[in-house]
Amino acid sequence: IVEETGRTSTYNDVVLTCRNLNERKQLMLDESDVFIALPGGIGTLDEVFTMATSCTIGYHRKRIILYNIEGFWDSLIALLDDMQRRGMVRGQWQQYICVADCLDDIKALLK
């Protein structure tokens, strides 16, 4: 999914074009069966938390997976754990965000 003014990868088989970031996230929500977050930046965090938030309030029941390549997401996991300890996360964050350290972990989560 790419905004009209954005870039797209040459590795994509299908490209869905949208007008803006909000439309992009809505398309992700509507068209995806699962969300797998590769290492990324602020935009990736925005997408992860948009999908996680929409899961917590019942908009979907789709898996959200952090693909923790070389421990990339370790600091985010530590932050989520800290927020959990402080009572700032409703329920357990692991109820809607999973962590996979390798492709076999992702395969197991998708079964």
Coordinates of C-alpha atoms in Angstrom, one line a residue:
I1 CA 0.0 0.0 0.0
V2 CA 1.5 3.3 -1.0
E3 CA 0.4 6.9 -0.9
E4 CA 0.0 8.5 -4.3
T5 CA 3.1 10.7 -3.7
G6 CA 5.1 7.9 -2.0
R7 CA 7.6 5.3 -3.0
T8 CA 7.0 1.6 -3.6
S9 CA 9.3 -1.4 -3.6
T10 CA 10.2 -3.2 -6.7
Y11 CA 9.6 -6.5 -4.8
N12 CA 5.8 -6.0 -4.5
D13 CA 3.5 -8.2 -6.5
V14 CA 0.5 -6.0 -5.8
V15 CA 0.4 -2.3 -5.2
L16 CA -2.6 -0.6 -3.7
T17 CA -2.6 3.2 -4.1
C18 CA -4.2 5.5 -1.6
R19 CA -4.5 9.3 -1.0
N20 CA -2.9 9.6 2.5
L21 CA -1.6 7.9 5.6
N22 CA -5.0 7.5 7.2
E23 CA -6.4 5.8 4.1
R24 CA -3.3 3.7 3.9
K25 CA -3.8 2.4 7.5
Q26 CA -7.5 1.7 6.7
L27 CA -6.6 -0.3 3.6
M28 CA -4.1 -2.2 5.7
L29 CA -6.8 -3.0 8.2
D30 CA -9.4 -3.9 5.6
E31 CA -7.1 -5.9 3.2
S32 CA -4.7 -7.7 5.5
D33 CA -5.1 -11.1 7.2
V34 CA -2.1 -10.6 9.5
F35 CA 0.3 -7.7 10.2
I36 CA 4.1 -8.5 10.3
A37 CA 6.3 -5.6 11.3
L38 CA 9.8 -5.7 9.9
P39 CA 12.4 -3.4 11.4
G40 CA 11.4 0.1 10.5
G41 CA 11.0 3.7 11.7
I42 CA 8.4 6.0 13.1
G43 CA 5.9 5.1 10.3
T44 CA 6.2 1.4 11.2
L45 CA 5.6 2.2 14.8
D46 CA 2.5 4.2 13.9
E47 CA 1.2 1.3 11.8
V48 CA 1.9 -1.3 14.6
F49 CA 0.2 0.8 17.2
T50 CA -2.8 1.7 15.0
M51 CA -3.3 -2.0 14.4
A52 CA -2.8 -2.9 18.0
T53 CA -5.1 -0.2 19.2
S54 CA -7.8 -1.2 16.8
C55 CA -7.5 -4.8 18.0
T56 CA -7.8 -3.8 21.7
I57 CA -11.1 -2.0 21.0
G58 CA -12.5 -4.8 18.9
Y59 CA -12.2 -3.6 15.3
H60 CA -10.4 -6.8 14.3
R61 CA -8.9 -10.1 15.7
K62 CA -5.9 -10.3 13.3
R63 CA -2.4 -11.2 14.5
I64 CA 0.2 -8.5 14.9
I65 CA 3.7 -9.8 14.8
L66 CA 6.9 -8.0 15.5
Y67 CA 9.6 -9.7 13.4
N68 CA 12.5 -9.2 15.9
I69 CA 15.4 -9.6 13.4
E70 CA 18.7 -9.4 15.3
G71 CA 16.8 -8.0 18.4
F72 CA 15.6 -4.9 16.6
W73 CA 12.3 -4.7 18.6
D74 CA 14.0 -5.5 22.0
S75 CA 13.7 -1.9 23.2
L76 CA 10.1 -1.7 22.2
I77 CA 9.3 -5.0 24.0
A78 CA 11.1 -3.6 27.1
L79 CA 9.0 -0.4 26.8
L80 CA 5.8 -2.4 26.5
D81 CA 6.8 -4.6 29.5
D82 CA 7.4 -1.4 31.5
M83 CA 4.1 0.1 30.5
Q84 CA 2.5 -3.2 31.5
R85 CA 4.1 -3.1 35.0
R86 CA 2.9 0.4 35.4
G87 CA -0.7 -0.5 34.6
M88 CA -0.7 1.6 31.4
V89 CA -1.7 -1.3 29.1
R90 CA -5.2 -2.8 29.2
G91 CA -4.9 -6.5 29.6
Q92 CA -1.6 -8.1 28.5
W93 CA 0.1 -6.5 25.4
Q94 CA 1.0 -10.1 24.3
Q95 CA -2.7 -10.7 23.8
Y96 CA -2.5 -8.7 20.6
I97 CA 1.1 -8.3 19.7
C98 CA 3.3 -11.4 19.2
V99 CA 7.1 -11.5 18.8
A100 CA 8.9 -13.7 16.3
D101 CA 12.7 -14.0 16.3
C102 CA 12.9 -16.1 13.2
L103 CA 10.8 -17.3 10.2
D104 CA 9.9 -20.6 12.0
D105 CA 8.4 -18.5 14.9
I106 CA 6.3 -16.7 12.3
K107 CA 5.2 -19.9 10.8
A108 CA 4.2 -21.3 14.2
L109 CA 2.2 -18.1 15.0
L110 CA 0.3 -18.4 11.7
K111 CA -0.8 -22.0 12.3

